[in-house]
C-alpha cells in the first residue's frame, strides 16, 4: 500500500541504481546488452527488491525506460540470488522467466501476465524443487502454445501458427508447493488433473473458474487452511465438500453480484453448516450474495444495547454459534452489512466509511470490478461528509490507481475521489510525500486516458495543489500533458478552461529555464491557436483571457518566447482582439503586459516600430481600463521603444515628440498610491531605464513604477530594490542634469 513514512535507505538506493544501471551495477556490452560488473555479488534481499521495484517503475513511471536485457542480469545464481518476486502484466515475457530459470525461487507471483505462453510452463518446472508459493492469476495464455500445422518453413506463410491448449501439464514434482493461485484460469484446463500431484496444499485460489465438481478438494482436508472460490456458481454439492475441509481458517465464496446470473442463494442452513463444521474459521467472505431466507434476528432485538462484536449478541443468527469473533467478515453488497451487531473485528460492506475502506483494502489486488464500486462509495463519503480516516483513504485510492492503471472504471472513480480527498479542508493532514504520490497517479491517469471524465477529474485534482511549487518535481511532464489536452481538435469546454488555468499557473513565478523549456514544447503556439479559435467564434471568455495571461507569464524575461510570439503572428492577433473586444479590460491588461515583455528585448523592438502599432499603444495611454494597468503597460512598452533614441524612430506618423507628450500626460494622471494588479519577480528591465539621458520620459516611467511599488508594497519590493542594486542607480540619477525635476523628487 502507498506509504506516508519516509523512504528507507534501501528503497532510495534501489531506485537510484535502477534509474542508473549503467553507472552503478552494470556496463553495456556491444553498446546494447546490459551486463553485471564481474566483481558484484548480490544477496536475495537486494535482488528481490531490484526486480520487484523495476516492475513497479515500468508500470507506474512513464519517464522510466525499461531494459530488454534486464532479467538476464539475474541469470547466474553465483552472482545474484532471487527468492521472492512479483511480476505483473505485459512487463514480463517468456524470455524473461527463461533468463532466471536457474534461480531457486521460493515465491513467484505472476499477475495478469498475458504475454506468457506455454513456454513459461516449462520454465516453471525449473523452479519446482524450491517453489512454496505460486500465483498464475489472470495469466490467460500460459496454457497455450503455438503450433504450426504445416511443419515446414514455406508452409508457414500459407498456414500461420495457431494457438493450441496444453492439456498434459501437471504440477508433478512441485513437492514443496503449499500456496497456489489459479484465479481466472482459462477454460478447458482440467483443474483436478493439474492439482492432483500436490501432496499438501495449504492455500488455493480458484477465483472465476466454473467447476461443477469440487469433490477432489477433500484430498487436502487435513492441510487446506485457505480456499477462495470467488465468482464460482455454487451448488449444494459444493457446500457439502467445503463443510468437510475442517482445517479452513479462511473461506471466500463471495461473488460480483453484477457479473452474471447465479442460481445459488445463501441460506441460514448453509451458514449454520459452516459455523458447526469449520471450527477454525477466522475469516469468511460472502460478499455479493443474495439471502434466500431471513438470516437475521428480529429487528427489535437487533437494535438493542450498545454495538457489540460478541457472537452471542450477533444480529446474524447463524453466527451466534461462533466461539469467538471473526478477524474478517466480507459482507460487501449484501443486506447483512447494515445490521447493528456483527461478530467480526473487520467487516467489508457499504454501511459506513470503515466498511468501505475495508472493502477497497481487501479487493484491490485481484477484483477491480468490486474495487471501483467501493471507491465510488468513498467518493460519496468524501463529497458529502468529512472523511475521518483521510490518510488511509488516500493511501488505498493511490494503491488502487497504481495497481489498475489501465482500468477505466477505477481511473474515473479514483480520480474523482482524489479531488475531494486533497482539497484544502484536508491539506494540513497530508505530507509532501503523500501529495507527490497523488500527483504521480493523477498524471498516470491523464497519460493513459483521453476520456473526458478522467481528464476533467485529474485536472481538477491538480488545482488542489500549490502551483507551481508542488508540481515542479514533474514540471515537464505535467506541461506536456496539459498541452496535449489543449491541442486536441475536439475539446470539452470545461477541461479546456481548467487546463489553460493550470498552464498559466505553471509558468507564473518559475525560473527562466523552466519557461524556455515549456516554450520549446510548443506552449506559445498552443496558446495562440486557442486565441485564434476564440476570435473566430467571436468569444472572449476565461479561456481567451487565461491564454493571454499565460503568454504574458511565459514571455517574462524570456527573449526566445517573445520572439516566438512575434514569429507566430502574435501581433496580428493582438490587434484583432483589440478591435473585436474593445470593452474587455482584463483582456487588454493581459495583452499589454505581454507586449511589455516583448518591448524589453532590444533585438525585437524594431518589429514593434510600425505606425499601426505605435498609434495603438499611444491611444491606449488614455485607457482607464482596469484602473491604471492598461495605460501603465502601454506606457511601459513605449518607454522601452523611446529608450532606443530618436534615430531608431523609423516612422513619420505619429511623431516621436507627440507620443512623448502623451506619455507625460498619462503618467501625471495616475494615482501614485494605486494598488496594483501585477507581480514583479525582478526590477532589472525597469532599472536599466534609469542611467540614461536619451529619454527622460522613460526614466520618469521607471521611477514612477518603482516609487509606486515600494510605497504600496514595501515588505515585498523594498528588499528587491536593494538586492538588485536600485539605490545607487537612483542616487546617480538625482545628480543627472538631463533628468526632470519631478523625476528626481520621486527618486529622492
XYZ file of C-alpha atoms in Angstrom:
748
model
C 0.000 0.000 0.000
C 1.076 3.617 -0.566
C 3.049 4.760 2.454
C 3.412 8.052 4.288
C 6.636 7.137 6.108
C 9.985 8.396 4.749
C 11.630 6.089 2.203
C 14.227 3.694 3.609
C 17.856 3.990 2.507
C 17.421 0.585 0.822
C 14.490 1.903 -1.249
C 16.328 5.094 -2.230
C 19.452 3.142 -3.274
C 17.380 0.607 -5.238
C 15.555 3.386 -7.081
C 18.821 5.186 -7.876
C 20.506 2.008 -9.162
C 17.535 1.110 -11.378
C 17.476 4.589 -12.913
C 21.260 4.499 -13.418
C 22.025 0.826 -14.082
C 24.858 1.606 -16.459
C 26.584 3.886 -13.981
C 26.179 1.643 -10.932
C 25.759 -2.154 -11.183
C 26.171 -2.677 -14.926
C 28.055 -1.935 -18.101
C 26.907 -2.117 -21.748
C 28.166 -4.989 -23.845
C 28.295 -4.192 -27.598
C 26.524 -0.896 -26.815
C 23.195 -2.667 -26.301
C 23.201 -5.559 -23.790
C 23.340 -4.867 -20.058
C 25.861 -6.939 -18.124
C 26.504 -7.047 -14.384
C 30.009 -5.979 -13.335
C 32.032 -9.188 -12.755
C 33.025 -8.342 -9.172
C 29.427 -7.981 -7.922
C 27.526 -10.442 -5.730
C 24.025 -9.516 -4.587
C 22.014 -11.465 -1.981
C 18.307 -12.253 -2.437
C 17.155 -9.345 -0.213
C 18.668 -6.904 -2.719
C 17.883 -8.848 -5.902
C 14.211 -9.336 -4.976
C 13.912 -5.627 -4.268
C 15.574 -4.706 -7.587
C 13.243 -6.933 -9.637
C 10.034 -6.001 -7.805
C 10.863 -2.285 -7.858
C 11.785 -2.490 -11.561
C 8.340 -3.934 -12.372
C 6.698 -1.172 -10.321
C 8.683 1.573 -12.100
C 7.918 0.238 -15.584
C 4.235 0.077 -14.673
C 3.795 3.443 -12.956
C 6.567 5.810 -14.107
C 6.269 6.917 -17.733
C 9.742 8.514 -17.640
C 11.432 5.248 -16.642
C 12.943 3.377 -19.597
C 12.600 -0.445 -19.435
C 15.620 -2.563 -20.457
C 15.177 -5.522 -22.789
C 18.016 -7.423 -21.129
C 17.111 -6.568 -17.511
C 16.183 -10.095 -16.400
C 19.414 -11.543 -17.837
C 21.241 -9.711 -15.012
C 19.831 -12.395 -12.694
C 20.647 -15.429 -14.835
C 23.628 -16.622 -12.791
C 22.936 -17.671 -9.160
C 26.669 -17.324 -8.433
C 26.398 -13.521 -8.635
C 22.685 -12.858 -7.983
C 20.101 -14.655 -5.876
C 16.340 -14.371 -6.314
C 13.834 -15.800 -3.832
C 10.549 -13.862 -3.822
C 9.380 -11.924 -6.882
C 6.112 -10.436 -8.122
C 5.812 -9.858 -11.878
C 2.851 -8.081 -13.475
C 1.098 -7.659 -16.796
C 2.827 -7.057 -20.157
C 6.149 -6.270 -18.469
C 7.172 -9.948 -18.312
C 7.531 -12.274 -21.310
C 8.587 -15.907 -21.812
C 12.247 -14.993 -22.340
C 12.334 -13.067 -19.028
C 11.291 -16.101 -16.984
C 13.649 -18.249 -19.067
C 16.517 -15.882 -18.159
C 16.099 -16.580 -14.420
C 15.358 -20.328 -14.683
C 18.486 -21.302 -12.671
C 17.312 -19.360 -9.612
C 15.923 -21.187 -6.566
C 12.668 -19.262 -6.297
C 10.552 -19.700 -3.177
C 7.705 -17.337 -4.153
C 6.664 -16.442 -7.687
C 3.622 -14.245 -8.227
C 2.578 -13.730 -11.847
C -0.410 -11.372 -12.093
C -2.244 -10.755 -15.393
C 0.898 -11.638 -17.379
C -0.950 -12.095 -20.659
C 2.222 -12.344 -22.758
C 3.309 -15.580 -21.057
C 2.681 -18.749 -23.092
C 3.171 -22.492 -22.512
C 6.945 -21.932 -22.908
C 6.775 -20.441 -19.416
C 5.017 -23.540 -18.076
C 8.187 -25.460 -18.920
C 10.289 -22.782 -17.220
C 8.157 -23.188 -14.071
C 9.343 -26.791 -13.867
C 12.866 -25.386 -13.284
C 11.609 -23.897 -10.004
C 9.611 -26.969 -8.953
C 12.058 -28.219 -6.313
C 12.095 -24.930 -4.332
C 8.755 -23.204 -5.039
C 6.478 -22.884 -1.995
C 4.097 -20.188 -3.272
C 2.909 -19.669 -6.873
C 0.322 -17.374 -8.451
C -0.737 -17.575 -12.099
C -3.664 -15.178 -11.591
C -5.019 -13.851 -14.892
C -2.180 -15.387 -16.982
C -4.761 -16.304 -19.602
C -2.327 -17.517 -22.308
C 0.068 -19.565 -20.194
C -1.695 -22.826 -21.129
C -1.496 -22.063 -24.850
C 1.336 -22.991 -27.180
C 1.907 -22.146 -30.829
C 1.534 -24.981 -33.274
C 2.398 -24.848 -36.944
C 0.124 -27.357 -38.705
C 2.267 -27.446 -41.878
C 5.586 -28.127 -40.172
C 7.908 -26.612 -42.826
C 9.077 -23.058 -43.298
C 7.407 -22.450 -46.653
C 4.130 -23.764 -45.341
C 4.187 -21.194 -42.515
C 3.314 -18.475 -44.992
C 0.169 -20.354 -46.015
C -0.674 -21.806 -42.590
C 0.342 -19.363 -39.863
C 0.810 -20.654 -36.312
C -2.305 -21.308 -34.268
C -2.853 -21.393 -30.529
C -3.356 -24.861 -29.016
C -4.369 -25.579 -25.420
C -1.816 -27.590 -23.442
C -3.671 -30.347 -21.577
C -0.893 -32.615 -20.329
C 0.848 -30.212 -17.904
C 0.512 -31.030 -14.178
C 2.259 -29.917 -11.004
C 4.154 -33.203 -10.837
C 7.423 -32.656 -8.969
C 6.301 -29.448 -7.191
C 6.726 -31.264 -3.876
C 7.127 -28.142 -1.717
C 4.241 -26.122 -3.208
C 1.819 -25.025 -0.468
C 0.171 -21.854 -1.796
C -1.357 -21.732 -5.286
C -3.474 -19.099 -7.066
C -5.046 -20.175 -10.378
C -7.559 -17.300 -10.498
C -9.186 -16.708 -13.915
C -7.656 -19.909 -15.302
C -8.509 -20.486 -18.944
C -11.496 -22.757 -19.655
C -10.598 -26.249 -20.847
C -7.776 -26.961 -18.399
C -8.619 -29.885 -16.121
C -8.078 -28.414 -12.658
C -8.337 -31.755 -10.851
C -5.661 -33.405 -13.027
C -3.459 -30.339 -12.809
C -3.553 -30.272 -8.995
C -3.625 -33.987 -8.130
C 0.208 -34.360 -7.697
C 0.306 -31.673 -4.981
C 0.543 -33.581 -1.705
C -0.246 -30.980 0.923
C -1.765 -27.721 -0.349
C -2.418 -25.144 2.359
C -3.972 -22.312 0.282
C -5.831 -22.482 -3.032
C -7.460 -19.699 -5.068
C -9.808 -20.762 -7.895
C -11.407 -17.319 -8.495
C -13.537 -17.017 -11.621
C -13.329 -20.719 -12.502
C -16.567 -22.674 -13.011
C -16.309 -26.235 -11.626
C -19.356 -28.456 -11.291
C -17.490 -30.987 -9.183
C -15.078 -29.899 -6.447
C -15.002 -33.258 -4.658
C -11.244 -33.517 -5.344
C -10.673 -30.758 -2.737
C -11.258 -33.278 0.050
C -7.817 -34.805 -0.640
C -6.430 -31.736 1.228
C -8.969 -31.763 4.065
C -6.133 -32.166 6.563
C -3.930 -29.398 5.121
C -6.095 -26.738 3.392
C -6.385 -23.599 5.569
C -7.417 -21.068 2.864
C -9.873 -21.541 -0.014
C -11.048 -18.828 -2.415
C -13.928 -19.615 -4.796
C -14.825 -16.039 -5.809
C -17.383 -15.892 -8.646
C -17.838 -19.676 -8.759
C -21.507 -20.614 -9.204
C -22.051 -22.809 -6.167
C -24.411 -25.709 -5.595
C -25.428 -27.921 -2.678
C -22.618 -30.338 -3.686
C -20.037 -27.549 -3.392
C -21.303 -26.656 0.107
C -21.101 -30.280 1.292
C -17.475 -30.555 0.090
C -16.490 -27.238 1.733
C -18.011 -28.368 5.036
C -15.574 -31.311 5.063
C -12.490 -29.020 4.907
C -12.369 -28.730 8.689
C -8.916 -27.101 8.865
C -10.075 -23.996 6.923
C -9.271 -20.698 8.567
C -10.146 -18.515 5.548
C -13.096 -19.200 3.221
C -14.117 -16.858 0.400
C -17.275 -17.767 -1.561
C -18.043 -14.134 -2.468
C -19.195 -13.017 -5.888
C -19.696 -9.961 -8.038
C -23.447 -9.548 -7.915
C -23.391 -7.706 -11.281
C -21.297 -10.195 -13.248
C -23.924 -12.786 -14.235
C -26.967 -14.679 -13.061
C -26.304 -17.063 -10.188
C -28.804 -19.770 -9.278
C -27.338 -20.331 -5.805
C -28.851 -18.440 -2.845
C -27.159 -18.371 0.544
C -29.364 -19.682 3.363
C -29.332 -19.770 7.135
C -28.773 -23.539 6.930
C -25.591 -23.124 4.833
C -24.121 -20.574 7.256
C -25.026 -22.837 10.184
C -23.235 -25.698 8.412
C -20.057 -23.608 8.084
C -20.166 -22.455 11.727
C -20.694 -26.003 13.012
C -18.075 -27.729 10.832
C -15.382 -25.133 10.164
C -14.485 -24.517 13.787
C -11.089 -22.920 12.972
C -12.614 -20.237 10.735
C -11.256 -16.715 11.398
C -12.093 -15.135 8.032
C -15.212 -15.545 5.880
C -16.262 -13.630 2.749
C -19.864 -13.929 1.493
C -19.967 -10.534 -0.307
C -22.434 -10.144 -3.175
C -24.728 -12.989 -2.113
C -28.497 -12.869 -2.041
C -30.040 -14.382 1.088
C -32.912 -16.768 0.308
C -34.380 -16.789 3.826
C -34.041 -14.420 6.738
C -30.665 -14.916 8.469
C -31.208 -12.029 10.865
C -32.785 -11.904 14.306
C -35.984 -9.853 14.938
C -35.372 -6.120 14.428
C -36.412 -5.070 17.955
C -33.792 -7.352 19.493
C -31.235 -6.421 16.786
C -31.236 -2.738 17.725
C -30.980 -3.274 21.496
C -27.920 -2.362 23.558
C -24.521 -0.967 22.581
C -22.943 -2.164 19.345
C -21.203 -5.465 20.062
C -18.976 -7.943 18.211
C -19.737 -10.743 20.691
C -21.115 -13.794 18.813
C -23.804 -14.285 21.493
C -25.356 -10.883 20.572
C -24.925 -11.301 16.792
C -27.654 -9.784 14.575
C -26.854 -12.556 12.056
C -28.435 -15.614 13.686
C -26.108 -18.402 12.400
C -23.031 -16.555 13.727
C -24.299 -16.842 17.304
C -22.725 -20.301 17.172
C -19.192 -18.910 16.692
C -16.790 -19.498 19.583
C -15.082 -16.127 19.046
C -15.493 -13.096 16.741
C -14.097 -13.474 13.202
C -10.993 -11.466 12.269
C -12.623 -10.586 8.911
C -16.150 -10.883 7.538
C -16.868 -9.890 3.928
C -20.428 -8.530 3.570
C -19.901 -6.031 0.721
C -23.102 -5.535 -1.324
C -25.196 -7.705 0.998
C -28.062 -6.578 3.241
C -26.264 -8.009 6.295
C -23.563 -5.292 6.465
C -26.154 -2.754 7.667
C -27.025 -4.687 10.834
C -26.007 -3.442 14.303
C -24.179 -6.384 15.899
C -21.692 -8.070 13.535
C -19.313 -10.574 15.201
C -16.092 -9.567 13.421
C -13.206 -7.178 14.090
C -13.068 -6.128 10.423
C -16.101 -6.018 8.105
C -16.230 -5.110 4.417
C -19.527 -3.519 3.407
C -21.211 -0.308 2.294
C -22.715 0.889 5.593
C -20.006 3.375 6.638
C -16.505 4.663 5.906
C -14.758 1.892 7.874
C -16.560 -0.891 5.963
C -15.933 0.792 2.594
C -12.199 1.227 3.300
C -12.005 -2.434 4.381
C -13.600 -3.391 1.055
C -11.103 -1.349 -1.007
C -8.227 -2.854 1.000
C -9.472 -6.439 0.613
C -10.360 -6.417 -3.099
C -7.919 -4.035 -4.846
C -5.301 -6.579 -5.937
C -7.495 -9.018 -7.887
C -11.029 -7.570 -8.104
C -11.040 -4.187 -9.840
C -14.758 -4.531 -10.674
C -15.612 -4.560 -6.926
C -12.919 -2.018 -6.009
C -14.274 0.647 -8.390
C -17.722 0.408 -6.771
C -16.200 0.623 -3.285
C -14.158 3.712 -4.323
C -17.375 5.229 -5.681
C -18.897 4.865 -2.198
C -15.788 6.508 -0.700
C -16.208 9.363 -3.198
C -19.734 9.983 -1.846
C -18.451 9.927 1.753
C -15.634 12.399 0.960
C -18.027 14.643 -1.010
C -20.948 14.735 1.433
C -19.419 14.057 4.866
C -15.949 14.522 6.308
C -13.570 11.611 5.805
C -12.385 10.531 9.270
C -9.602 8.184 8.071
C -8.123 10.500 5.478
C -4.609 9.082 5.415
C -5.796 5.502 4.987
C -8.386 6.523 2.371
C -5.767 8.391 0.303
C -3.264 5.559 0.512
C -5.861 2.978 -0.574
C -7.030 5.056 -3.555
C -3.420 5.715 -4.644
C -2.675 1.973 -4.448
C -5.795 1.095 -6.486
C -4.949 3.674 -9.180
C -1.352 2.404 -9.409
C -2.405 -1.241 -9.472
C -5.080 -0.732 -12.156
C -3.575 1.974 -14.345
C -5.424 0.590 -17.385
C -8.837 0.072 -15.774
C -11.125 2.892 -16.888
C -13.712 2.472 -14.093
C -11.090 2.685 -11.349
C -9.402 5.661 -13.029
C -12.747 7.518 -13.208
C -13.882 6.795 -9.635
C -10.369 7.043 -8.151
C -9.550 10.404 -9.739
C -12.941 11.769 -8.596
C -12.299 10.595 -5.016
C -8.811 12.165 -5.060
C -10.313 15.554 -5.908
C -12.269 15.572 -2.634
C -9.540 13.872 -0.568
C -6.901 16.501 -1.476
C -8.947 19.693 -1.125
C -7.923 22.479 1.249
C -10.020 21.076 4.126
C -7.600 18.125 4.375
C -4.404 19.957 3.349
C -2.714 20.076 6.762
C -3.016 16.304 7.270
C -1.017 15.415 4.153
C 2.753 15.092 3.882
C 4.847 16.199 0.890
C 5.489 12.539 0.042
C 1.805 11.606 0.029
C 0.830 14.605 -2.096
C 3.588 13.724 -4.558
C 2.188 10.198 -4.814
C -1.227 11.716 -5.621
C 0.302 13.872 -8.373
C 2.061 10.820 -9.871
C -1.118 8.718 -10.118
C -3.108 11.689 -11.446
C -0.550 12.193 -14.239
C -0.598 8.433 -14.954
C -4.356 8.694 -15.415
C -4.053 11.677 -17.752
C -1.452 9.784 -19.799
C -3.460 6.581 -20.080
C -6.904 8.067 -20.767
C -8.020 10.702 -23.229
C -11.553 10.108 -21.887
C -13.317 13.334 -20.832
C -14.289 12.343 -17.268
C -10.805 11.119 -16.304
C -9.135 14.182 -17.847
C -11.518 16.568 -16.055
C -11.154 14.809 -12.692
C -7.356 14.803 -13.000
C -7.145 18.479 -13.972
C -9.487 19.479 -11.130
C -7.414 17.463 -8.644
C -4.221 19.242 -9.774
C -5.967 22.545 -8.962
C -5.933 21.479 -5.277
C -2.130 21.811 -5.216
C 0.103 24.852 -4.765
C 1.165 25.672 -8.311
C 3.879 25.670 -9.477
C 5.688 24.674 -6.222
C 4.083 21.266 -5.639
C 4.177 20.295 -9.324
C 7.781 21.327 -10.025
C 9.163 17.819 -9.464
C 7.087 16.715 -12.513
C 7.263 20.058 -14.319
C 7.992 18.939 -17.858
C 5.595 16.006 -17.740
C 2.605 17.966 -16.435
C 3.108 20.708 -19.040
C 3.311 18.162 -21.858
C 0.081 16.524 -20.705
C -1.778 19.836 -20.445
C -0.565 20.999 -23.864
C -1.650 17.655 -25.276
C -5.165 18.247 -23.892
C -5.271 21.761 -25.374
C -4.025 20.598 -28.787
C -6.814 18.058 -29.248
C -9.071 19.004 -32.137
C -12.322 18.297 -30.270
C -12.227 19.807 -26.819
C -14.558 19.768 -23.858
C -15.089 23.413 -22.883
C -14.735 22.863 -19.123
C -11.495 20.837 -19.452
C -10.074 23.460 -21.794
C -10.772 26.179 -19.223
C -9.152 24.238 -16.346
C -6.142 23.191 -18.486
C -5.447 26.791 -19.592
C -5.757 27.965 -15.974
C -3.223 25.302 -14.904
C -0.854 26.183 -17.772
C -0.994 29.820 -16.738
C -0.300 28.998 -13.077
C 2.595 26.702 -14.070
C 4.502 29.422 -15.947
C 3.928 32.078 -13.298
C 6.751 32.552 -10.778
C 9.125 29.916 -12.166
C 12.737 30.181 -13.326
C 13.517 31.252 -16.870
C 14.969 27.861 -17.811
C 11.573 26.299 -16.999
C 9.869 28.913 -19.188
C 12.285 28.316 -22.054
C 11.768 24.550 -21.832
C 7.968 24.935 -21.911
C 8.277 27.378 -24.808
C 10.213 24.767 -26.796
C 7.393 22.259 -26.106
C 5.046 24.437 -28.171
C 3.402 26.427 -25.366
C 3.344 29.764 -27.248
C 1.915 28.209 -30.408
C -0.764 26.334 -28.418
C -1.963 29.497 -26.637
C -2.083 31.457 -29.893
C -4.138 28.683 -31.528
C -6.647 28.858 -28.663
C -6.842 32.654 -29.052
C -7.341 32.293 -32.813
C -10.192 29.819 -32.303
C -11.928 32.081 -29.773
C -11.537 35.035 -32.141
C -13.144 33.024 -34.945
C -16.056 32.271 -32.584
C -16.145 35.957 -31.504
C -15.927 34.760 -27.880
C -13.987 36.469 -25.115
C -14.236 34.091 -22.176
C -11.905 32.807 -19.452
C -10.011 30.646 -21.966
C -9.207 33.739 -24.049
C -8.153 35.786 -21.007
C -6.138 32.943 -19.423
C -4.364 32.305 -22.755
C -3.152 35.910 -22.962
C -2.240 35.830 -19.267
C -0.237 32.618 -19.832
C 1.612 34.270 -22.734
C 2.327 37.289 -20.522
C 3.829 34.972 -17.882
C 5.857 32.768 -20.226
C 7.445 35.711 -22.045
C 8.574 37.409 -18.811
C 12.353 37.944 -19.194
C 12.433 35.096 -21.744
C 13.525 36.544 -25.138
C 13.157 33.226 -27.026
C 9.473 33.022 -26.125
C 8.956 36.708 -27.003
C 10.459 36.008 -30.422
C 8.164 33.002 -30.878
C 5.168 35.206 -30.099
C 6.151 37.611 -32.904
C 7.051 34.811 -35.360
C 3.678 33.103 -34.886
C 1.701 36.271 -35.817
C 1.051 37.250 -32.212
C 0.832 40.972 -33.071
C -1.857 40.315 -35.678
C -3.943 38.524 -33.050
C -3.308 41.357 -30.576
C -4.750 43.935 -32.999
C -7.698 41.713 -33.914
C -8.562 41.135 -30.244
C -8.408 44.881 -29.506
C -10.774 45.544 -32.399
C -13.184 42.683 -31.630
C -13.342 43.231 -27.843
C -12.878 46.976 -27.193
C -14.558 46.851 -23.756
C -12.730 43.828 -22.280
C -10.469 45.432 -19.659
C -8.897 42.246 -18.241
C -8.016 41.140 -21.779
C -6.378 44.494 -22.595
C -4.309 44.356 -19.406
C -3.010 40.856 -20.166
C -2.180 41.707 -23.791
C -0.342 44.906 -22.866
C 1.559 43.122 -20.092
C 2.788 40.595 -22.661
C 3.822 43.319 -25.120
C 5.745 44.980 -22.281
C 7.842 41.801 -22.091
C 8.415 41.839 -25.869
C 9.411 45.520 -25.741
C 12.073 44.727 -23.108
C 14.015 42.701 -25.732
C 16.203 45.189 -27.674
C 16.543 42.915 -30.748
C 12.754 42.605 -31.101
C 11.798 46.259 -30.652
C 12.291 47.153 -34.356
C 9.362 44.797 -35.124
C 7.107 46.970 -32.935
C 8.194 50.122 -34.743
C 5.277 50.497 -37.191
C 2.791 53.377 -37.455
C -0.061 50.992 -36.708
C 1.435 49.562 -33.516
C 2.740 52.872 -32.158
C -0.676 54.508 -32.764
C -2.414 51.687 -30.891
C -0.008 51.925 -27.918
C -0.367 55.747 -27.860
C -4.168 55.572 -27.856
C -4.121 53.026 -25.022
C -2.226 55.546 -22.850
C -5.581 57.230 -22.230
C -7.354 53.975 -21.325
C -8.925 53.820 -17.874
C -9.362 50.033 -18.169
C -8.509 48.016 -15.051
C -7.527 51.087 -13.056
C -4.184 52.295 -14.371
C -2.943 48.896 -15.604
C -3.621 49.178 -19.360
C -2.327 52.757 -19.504
C 0.702 51.800 -17.343
C 1.618 48.804 -19.541
C 1.178 50.795 -22.784
C 3.483 53.433 -21.358
C 5.983 50.717 -20.387
C 6.068 49.393 -23.967
C 6.640 52.905 -25.330
C 9.278 53.676 -22.645
C 11.451 50.812 -23.885
C 10.965 51.874 -27.516
C 11.881 55.527 -26.637
C 14.989 54.254 -24.824
C 16.469 53.288 -28.243
C 16.673 57.044 -29.127
C 15.331 59.274 -31.951
C 17.421 57.504 -34.622
C 15.506 54.251 -34.006
C 12.154 56.028 -34.626
C 11.756 54.891 -38.195
C 8.200 56.161 -38.837
C 6.715 59.505 -39.886
C 3.403 59.172 -38.068
C 2.851 59.569 -35.192
C 5.744 61.936 -34.360
C 8.057 60.905 -31.542
C 7.563 64.220 -29.658
C 3.780 63.857 -29.854
C 3.944 60.353 -28.293
C 6.365 61.593 -25.588
C 3.885 64.339 -24.712
C 1.037 61.849 -24.367
C 3.229 59.627 -22.167
C 3.975 62.520 -19.747
C 0.273 63.352 -19.582
C -0.638 59.727 -18.868
C 1.913 59.285 -16.051
C 0.789 62.539 -14.414
C -2.811 61.332 -14.427
C -2.073 58.167 -12.387
C -2.634 57.960 -8.635
C 0.755 57.218 -7.062
C -0.969 55.145 -4.339
C -2.709 52.805 -6.835
C -2.935 49.203 -5.672
C -1.525 47.027 -8.433
C -2.716 44.013 -10.336
C 0.838 42.988 -11.245
C 3.652 40.859 -9.826
C 7.353 41.610 -10.445
C 9.983 38.903 -9.893
C 12.780 41.271 -10.923
C 13.227 45.036 -11.393
C 16.088 44.589 -13.868
C 14.121 45.680 -17.016
C 12.890 48.810 -15.151
C 16.270 49.655 -13.590
C 18.024 49.671 -16.966
C 15.915 52.724 -17.940
C 17.372 54.853 -15.066
C 21.025 55.596 -16.001
C 20.354 57.331 -19.346
C 19.645 60.781 -20.727
C 18.276 59.862 -24.144
C 14.635 59.528 -22.995
C 13.695 61.416 -19.808
C 10.095 60.180 -20.091
C 11.269 56.537 -19.971
C 13.348 57.416 -16.926
C 10.302 59.018 -15.334
C 8.041 55.994 -16.045
C 10.645 53.674 -14.475
C 11.000 55.887 -11.373
C 7.213 56.189 -11.006
C 6.892 52.380 -11.234
C 9.493 51.808 -8.501
C 8.086 54.575 -6.271
C 4.546 53.191 -6.511
C 5.590 49.584 -5.798
C 7.842 50.291 -2.804
C 5.252 52.723 -1.337
C 2.237 50.439 -1.635
C 4.011 47.071 -1.040
C 7.143 47.954 0.989
C 7.607 44.497 2.580
C 7.772 42.824 -0.802
C 9.515 45.360 -3.028
C 11.961 47.296 -0.791
C 14.189 44.198 -0.344
C 14.020 43.527 -4.108
C 15.047 47.104 -4.968
C 18.045 46.886 -2.585
C 19.010 43.357 -3.712
C 19.108 44.345 -7.386
C 21.239 47.467 -6.841
C 18.497 50.054 -7.353
C 19.623 52.506 -4.623
C 22.954 53.600 -6.221
C 21.225 53.899 -9.620
C 18.603 56.231 -8.148
C 21.312 58.286 -6.351
C 23.273 58.671 -9.601
C 20.145 59.727 -11.465
C 19.397 62.511 -8.953
C 22.754 64.055 -9.984
C 21.984 63.852 -13.726
C 21.387 67.192 -15.459
C 19.095 65.659 -18.107
C 16.642 64.165 -15.543
C 13.416 66.122 -14.933
C 12.944 67.751 -11.514
C 9.777 65.758 -10.729
C 11.659 62.523 -11.555
C 14.435 63.482 -9.142
C 11.859 64.256 -6.424
C 10.405 60.751 -6.744
C 13.896 59.255 -6.796
C 14.725 61.038 -3.530
